[in-house]
């Protein structure tokens, strides 16, 4: 699918989402720009570019200039924030957009940030608007923020994908553009890591010496040493997406291994290489050049990801950030670099997962902390491909590997007619479930809404750890019945989400998740999942129960937050314990999905 076709397909996706939301009773009109921004933000979260995003559209005049924001995301530790501003044209053909326009959009978002930091905007926003709590949060916590980024989201092709950083009240603000071209690379190639290009000629002043061993099969490899300052800069630039998805959860420098790393960096930086096991890197391409001493060296890597050593990398960055006296010029980090050569993307992803698993099995990281639970996900993929909906025509699609849905449509939709049939009847986007989706649906049902509120990646890590905590011999792989029940939980979650969305101006995702958990806690095994599978929908009676329960859950979340942003409070187990113990009333009606005991 070329860029032009991708733009057309993206517009169709936006229109389909709008049509679906228009069918939701009481839902406000879903503007194209808003839906497009939400789609892009969700994608960025799934690949680790940002945290759990919140849609938050706000435009206003401040003085003689405009302020605008389309969404935001805040890290779990509340020390990093990303702001998003959309620049949507709805064009039917690929158009270029000048830097002056993307810069102007970034300026509107910068103004929003600056006014919030100064404490001049919150008082001008209606407290019922979801931008109010964001403005208050920025006002209260601005001094504590370690990283601030602004992304311009556009459906045009931008000349520049990033701009020079700006400074607001002593904080550096990074400015990036996520345009349709960048989005196309992510989705069509299935390799968002392609953007991770590391140039050692710039970072280290020249190629870094290495022992390079060409392979005869599907990879080459190199052994090298990376300067600590270069590794710190790489992490500062790319953040968590530098880490392969399996190891993204190891960002908090609180474990024994990390304390040791910190102490070595502070007291014995010149012995870091002697004490540390190093890191393992995979890359799609490598370029060799002569190092200063004439030996072979690595000049740059494209598609670089760290599959082992996430703790080491993050600890170097955070230690240097929090302790100004740390001298990284004396730090050297041993590295094994594996350059992939396979043309089969599925085989390549499987190899990366294996490298990650085997590398991490040799250190203090538990196997149960890795997300490579292949048999479980492979079996679900098979079941989805062979289990038809009650109509005997359509199926649900389980996207085990990123991009496999698009690949399947392209492979099986050989003709335009077949492609349309697949996408509209057999496996429409509305019946696609990703791994992170599944983790969200099941953890919410299992009474873990606080984990779901952590965001898709961290929730998926917790979900996988829960699977792996069971011995492999005791882990029951899904069968057709289990698969249908999982889909029923997906239907329940999505329908609740659709019902909740128009009811509240903000934090609809948190409310929906807690409503699901409250329903499961109250009714449990009484809920007839087989009926939901057969109907592929909820009865009006159950929808009425949701409409009655949602305002009570929303009120409880706000009243118990004690001034904290609801989306942050919802991440705490204490929050779920309080909601779970609440005595919510419900409509006294017969609900077909609830069996009598």
Coordinates of C-alpha atoms in Angstrom, one line a residue, residues 232-568:
X232 CA 22.7 8.6 27.7
X233 CA 22.0 10.8 24.7
X234 CA 20.4 8.0 22.7
X235 CA 18.0 7.3 25.6
X236 CA 17.3 11.0 26.0
X237 CA 16.4 11.2 22.3
X238 CA 14.3 8.1 21.9
X239 CA 13.2 7.2 25.4
X240 CA 11.3 3.9 26.1
X241 CA 10.8 3.1 22.4
X242 CA 14.6 2.4 22.3
X243 CA 13.8 -0.6 24.3
X244 CA 12.2 -3.7 22.7
X245 CA 8.6 -4.1 23.9
X246 CA 9.5 -7.0 26.1
X247 CA 11.7 -4.9 28.3
X248 CA 9.9 -1.6 28.4
X249 CA 8.7 -2.2 31.9
X250 CA 12.2 -2.0 33.3
X251 CA 12.4 1.8 33.5
X252 CA 12.3 2.3 37.3
X253 CA 15.7 2.4 38.9
X254 CA 14.6 0.8 42.2
X255 CA 15.8 -2.8 42.1
X256 CA 19.0 -4.2 43.5
X257 CA 20.6 -4.3 40.1
X258 CA 19.8 -0.7 39.5
X259 CA 21.1 0.5 42.8
X260 CA 24.4 -1.2 42.0
X261 CA 24.6 0.5 38.7
X262 CA 23.9 3.9 40.3
X263 CA 26.6 3.4 42.9
X264 CA 29.1 2.4 40.3
X265 CA 28.3 5.4 38.1
X266 CA 28.7 7.7 41.1
X267 CA 31.8 6.2 42.8
X268 CA 33.7 4.1 40.2
X269 CA 32.7 5.2 36.7
X270 CA 36.0 4.0 35.2
X271 CA 35.1 0.4 36.5
X272 CA 31.7 0.3 35.0
X273 CA 32.7 -1.9 32.1
X274 CA 34.4 -4.3 34.4
X275 CA 31.3 -4.6 36.7
X276 CA 28.5 -4.5 34.1
X277 CA 27.4 -7.3 31.8
X278 CA 26.6 -4.9 29.0
X279 CA 23.7 -4.7 26.6
X280 CA 22.3 -6.6 23.7
X281 CA 21.1 -4.6 20.6
X282 CA 19.3 -5.7 17.5
X283 CA 19.4 -3.5 14.4
X284 CA 18.0 -3.7 10.8
X285 CA 21.1 -2.1 9.2
X286 CA 24.6 -1.3 10.2
X287 CA 27.2 0.9 8.4
X288 CA 30.9 0.2 8.9
X289 CA 33.7 2.8 8.7
X290 CA 37.3 3.0 10.0
X291 CA 37.7 4.0 13.6
X292 CA 40.4 6.5 14.6
X293 CA 43.0 3.7 15.1
X294 CA 42.3 2.3 11.7
X295 CA 40.3 -0.7 12.9
X296 CA 36.8 -1.6 11.7
X297 CA 34.1 0.5 13.5
X298 CA 30.4 1.0 13.6
X299 CA 29.4 4.3 12.0
X300 CA 25.6 4.1 12.4
X301 CA 22.8 1.7 13.2
X302 CA 19.3 1.9 11.7
X303 CA 16.3 0.3 13.5
X304 CA 18.3 0.0 16.7
X305 CA 16.5 -1.6 19.7
X306 CA 17.9 -2.8 23.1
X307 CA 16.6 -6.3 23.9
X308 CA 18.7 -6.8 27.0
X309 CA 20.2 -4.1 29.2
X310 CA 17.1 -1.9 29.5
X311 CA 17.9 -1.3 33.2
X312 CA 21.5 -0.4 32.4
X313 CA 20.5 2.1 29.8
X314 CA 17.7 3.7 31.7
X315 CA 19.9 3.8 34.9
X316 CA 22.7 5.6 33.1
X317 CA 20.2 8.3 31.8
X318 CA 18.4 8.8 35.1
X319 CA 21.5 8.7 37.3
X320 CA 23.2 11.4 35.2
X321 CA 20.0 13.5 35.2
X322 CA 19.5 13.4 39.0
X323 CA 23.2 13.5 40.0
X324 CA 25.1 16.3 38.2
X325 CA 28.4 15.1 39.5
X326 CA 28.3 11.8 37.6
X327 CA 31.1 11.7 35.0
X328 CA 29.9 9.7 32.0
X329 CA 33.1 10.4 30.0
X330 CA 34.7 7.6 32.0
X331 CA 31.9 5.1 31.4
X332 CA 32.1 2.4 28.7
X333 CA 29.3 -0.1 28.1
X334 CA 30.0 -3.4 26.4
X335 CA 27.5 -4.2 23.7
X336 CA 26.7 -7.1 21.4
X337 CA 25.0 -5.9 18.2
X338 CA 22.9 -8.3 16.1
X339 CA 22.2 -7.1 12.6
X340 CA 19.1 -8.8 11.2
X341 CA 19.0 -10.0 7.5
X342 CA 15.7 -11.8 7.2
X343 CA 13.2 -10.7 4.6
X344 CA 10.4 -12.5 6.5
X345 CA 9.0 -9.9 9.0
X346 CA 7.2 -12.6 11.1
X347 CA 10.4 -14.7 11.4
X348 CA 12.3 -11.6 12.2
X349 CA 10.0 -10.6 15.0
X350 CA 10.1 -14.1 16.4
X351 CA 13.9 -14.0 16.4
X352 CA 13.9 -10.7 18.3
X353 CA 11.5 -12.2 20.9
X354 CA 13.8 -15.2 21.2
X355 CA 16.9 -13.1 21.5
X356 CA 15.2 -11.1 24.2
X357 CA 14.0 -14.1 26.1
X358 CA 17.4 -16.0 26.1
X359 CA 19.4 -12.9 26.8
X360 CA 17.2 -11.9 29.8
X361 CA 17.1 -15.5 31.1
X362 CA 20.8 -15.1 32.0
X363 CA 20.4 -12.2 34.4
X364 CA 18.3 -11.1 37.3
X365 CA 15.2 -10.4 35.2
X366 CA 12.6 -13.1 35.7
X367 CA 11.2 -15.0 32.7
X368 CA 7.8 -14.2 34.0
X369 CA 8.4 -10.5 33.4
X370 CA 8.8 -11.0 29.6
X371 CA 5.9 -10.8 27.2
X372 CA 7.0 -13.6 24.8
X373 CA 4.2 -16.0 25.8
X374 CA 4.1 -17.3 22.2
X375 CA 2.0 -20.4 22.5
X376 CA -0.9 -18.6 24.2
X377 CA -1.0 -15.9 21.5
X378 CA -0.3 -18.2 18.6
X379 CA -3.2 -20.4 19.7
X380 CA -5.5 -17.4 19.9
X381 CA -4.5 -16.3 16.4
X382 CA -5.4 -19.8 15.1
X383 CA -8.7 -19.8 16.9
X384 CA -9.6 -16.4 15.5
X385 CA -8.9 -17.6 12.0
X386 CA -11.1 -20.7 12.3
X387 CA -13.9 -19.6 14.5
X388 CA -16.9 -17.9 12.8
X389 CA -19.4 -15.6 14.3
X390 CA -23.0 -16.9 14.7
X391 CA -23.8 -15.5 11.3
X392 CA -21.4 -18.0 9.8
X393 CA -19.8 -15.3 7.6
X394 CA -17.7 -13.0 9.7
X395 CA -14.8 -13.6 12.1
X396 CA -12.9 -11.8 14.8
X397 CA -9.3 -11.1 14.0
X398 CA -6.6 -11.5 16.6
X399 CA -3.5 -9.4 15.7
X400 CA -0.7 -11.3 17.4
X401 CA 2.0 -9.4 15.5
X402 CA 1.8 -5.7 14.9
X403 CA 0.7 -5.0 11.3
X404 CA -0.6 -8.5 10.7
X405 CA -4.2 -7.3 10.1
X406 CA -3.1 -5.0 7.3
X407 CA -0.8 -7.8 5.9
X408 CA -3.8 -10.2 5.9
X409 CA -6.0 -7.8 4.1
X410 CA -3.3 -7.2 1.5
X411 CA -2.5 -10.9 1.1
X412 CA -6.1 -12.2 1.0
X413 CA -7.7 -9.2 -0.6
X414 CA -6.1 -9.8 -4.0
X415 CA -8.9 -7.9 -5.9
X416 CA -10.7 -4.7 -4.9
X417 CA -13.9 -6.6 -4.5
X418 CA -12.4 -9.2 -2.2
X419 CA -10.6 -6.6 -0.2
X420 CA -13.8 -4.7 0.4
X421 CA -15.6 -7.9 1.4
X422 CA -12.9 -8.8 3.8
X423 CA -12.8 -5.4 5.4
X424 CA -16.5 -4.7 5.5
X425 CA -18.0 -8.2 6.2
X426 CA -15.4 -10.9 7.1
X427 CA -12.9 -9.2 9.4
X428 CA -13.9 -5.5 9.7
X429 CA -11.7 -3.2 11.9
X430 CA -14.4 -3.2 14.5
X431 CA -13.7 -6.9 15.1
X432 CA -9.9 -6.7 15.3
X433 CA -8.4 -7.4 18.8
X434 CA -4.7 -6.6 19.4
X435 CA -2.6 -8.2 22.2
X436 CA -2.8 -5.0 24.2
X437 CA -6.6 -4.8 23.7
X438 CA -7.0 -8.3 25.0
X439 CA -5.0 -7.6 28.1
X440 CA -7.1 -4.5 28.7
X441 CA -10.4 -6.4 28.4
X442 CA -9.4 -9.4 30.5
X443 CA -7.6 -7.4 33.3
X444 CA -10.7 -5.1 33.6
X445 CA -12.9 -8.2 33.9
X446 CA -10.6 -9.8 36.4
X447 CA -10.8 -6.9 38.8
X448 CA -7.6 -5.1 37.8
X449 CA -8.8 -1.7 36.5
X450 CA -5.9 0.0 38.2
X451 CA -3.5 -2.0 36.0
X452 CA -5.5 -1.2 32.8
X453 CA -5.3 2.5 33.8
X454 CA -1.5 2.3 33.7
X455 CA -1.6 2.3 29.9
X456 CA -1.6 -0.4 27.2
X457 CA 2.1 -1.4 27.4
X458 CA 2.4 -1.6 31.2
X459 CA -0.9 -3.3 31.5
X460 CA 0.2 -5.9 28.9
X461 CA 3.4 -6.5 30.8
X462 CA 1.3 -7.2 34.0
X463 CA -1.1 -9.3 32.1
X464 CA 1.7 -11.4 30.6
X465 CA 3.4 -11.8 34.0
X466 CA 0.1 -13.1 35.3
X467 CA 0.0 -15.8 32.6
X468 CA 3.6 -16.7 33.2
X469 CA 3.2 -16.9 37.0
X470 CA 1.4 -20.1 36.3
X471 CA 3.7 -23.0 35.6
X472 CA 3.8 -23.8 31.8
X473 CA 2.5 -27.2 32.6
X474 CA -0.6 -25.7 34.3
X475 CA -1.2 -23.0 31.8
X476 CA -4.3 -24.0 29.9
X477 CA -4.1 -22.9 26.3
X478 CA -7.3 -21.3 25.0
X479 CA -9.9 -23.5 23.2
X480 CA -12.9 -22.4 21.2
X481 CA -15.1 -21.9 24.3
X482 CA -12.4 -19.8 26.0
X483 CA -11.9 -17.8 22.8
X484 CA -15.6 -17.0 22.5
X485 CA -15.7 -15.9 26.1
X486 CA -12.7 -13.6 25.6
X487 CA -14.5 -12.1 22.6
X488 CA -17.7 -11.7 24.7
X489 CA -15.6 -9.7 27.2
X490 CA -14.2 -7.6 24.4
X491 CA -17.8 -6.9 23.2
X492 CA -18.8 -6.0 26.7
X493 CA -15.9 -3.6 27.2
X494 CA -16.4 -1.9 23.8
X495 CA -20.1 -1.5 24.3
X496 CA -19.6 0.0 27.8
X497 CA -16.9 2.3 26.4
X498 CA -19.4 3.5 23.7
X499 CA -22.1 4.1 26.2
X500 CA -19.8 5.9 28.6
X501 CA -18.1 8.2 26.1
X502 CA -20.9 10.7 25.6
X503 CA -21.9 10.7 29.3
X504 CA -18.8 12.6 30.6
X505 CA -16.5 15.3 29.4
X506 CA -13.3 13.6 30.6
X507 CA -11.7 10.4 31.8
X508 CA -14.3 8.2 29.9
X509 CA -11.7 5.5 29.5
X510 CA -11.1 5.2 33.3
X511 CA -14.8 5.3 34.0
X512 CA -15.5 2.5 31.4
X513 CA -12.7 0.3 32.8
X514 CA -14.0 0.7 36.4
X515 CA -17.6 0.1 35.3
X516 CA -16.5 -3.3 33.7
X517 CA -14.6 -4.2 36.9
X518 CA -17.6 -3.2 39.0
X519 CA -20.0 -5.3 36.9
X520 CA -17.7 -8.3 37.0
X521 CA -17.3 -7.9 40.8
X522 CA -21.1 -7.7 41.3
X523 CA -22.3 -10.4 39.0
X524 CA -19.2 -12.5 38.3
X525 CA -20.1 -15.9 36.9
X526 CA -23.8 -14.9 36.7
X527 CA -23.0 -13.0 33.5
X528 CA -23.8 -15.2 30.5
X529 CA -20.9 -14.8 28.2
X530 CA -22.3 -17.4 25.8
X531 CA -25.3 -15.2 25.2
X532 CA -23.2 -12.1 24.5
X533 CA -21.2 -14.1 22.0
X534 CA -24.4 -15.3 20.3
X535 CA -25.9 -11.9 20.1
X536 CA -22.6 -10.1 19.4
X537 CA -24.2 -7.2 21.4
X538 CA -25.6 -6.3 24.8
X539 CA -29.3 -6.2 25.6
X540 CA -31.0 -2.9 26.2
X541 CA -31.5 -4.0 29.8
X542 CA -27.8 -4.5 30.4
X543 CA -27.1 -1.2 28.6
X544 CA -29.5 0.5 31.1
X545 CA -27.6 -1.0 34.0
X546 CA -24.4 0.5 32.6
X547 CA -26.1 3.9 32.2
X548 CA -27.2 3.7 35.8
X549 CA -23.9 2.5 37.1
X550 CA -21.5 4.8 35.1
X551 CA -22.5 8.1 36.8
X552 CA -22.0 6.5 40.2
X553 CA -18.6 5.2 39.3
X554 CA -17.6 8.5 37.8
X555 CA -18.7 10.4 41.0
X556 CA -16.8 7.9 43.2
X557 CA -13.6 8.3 41.2
X558 CA -13.8 12.1 41.4
X559 CA -14.8 12.3 45.1
X560 CA -12.1 9.9 46.2
X561 CA -9.3 11.5 44.1
X562 CA -8.8 14.3 46.6
X563 CA -7.7 16.8 44.0
X564 CA -5.5 14.5 42.1
X565 CA -6.1 14.0 38.3
X566 CA -8.6 11.2 38.0
X567 CA -6.5 9.4 35.4
X568 CA -3.6 9.3 37.8

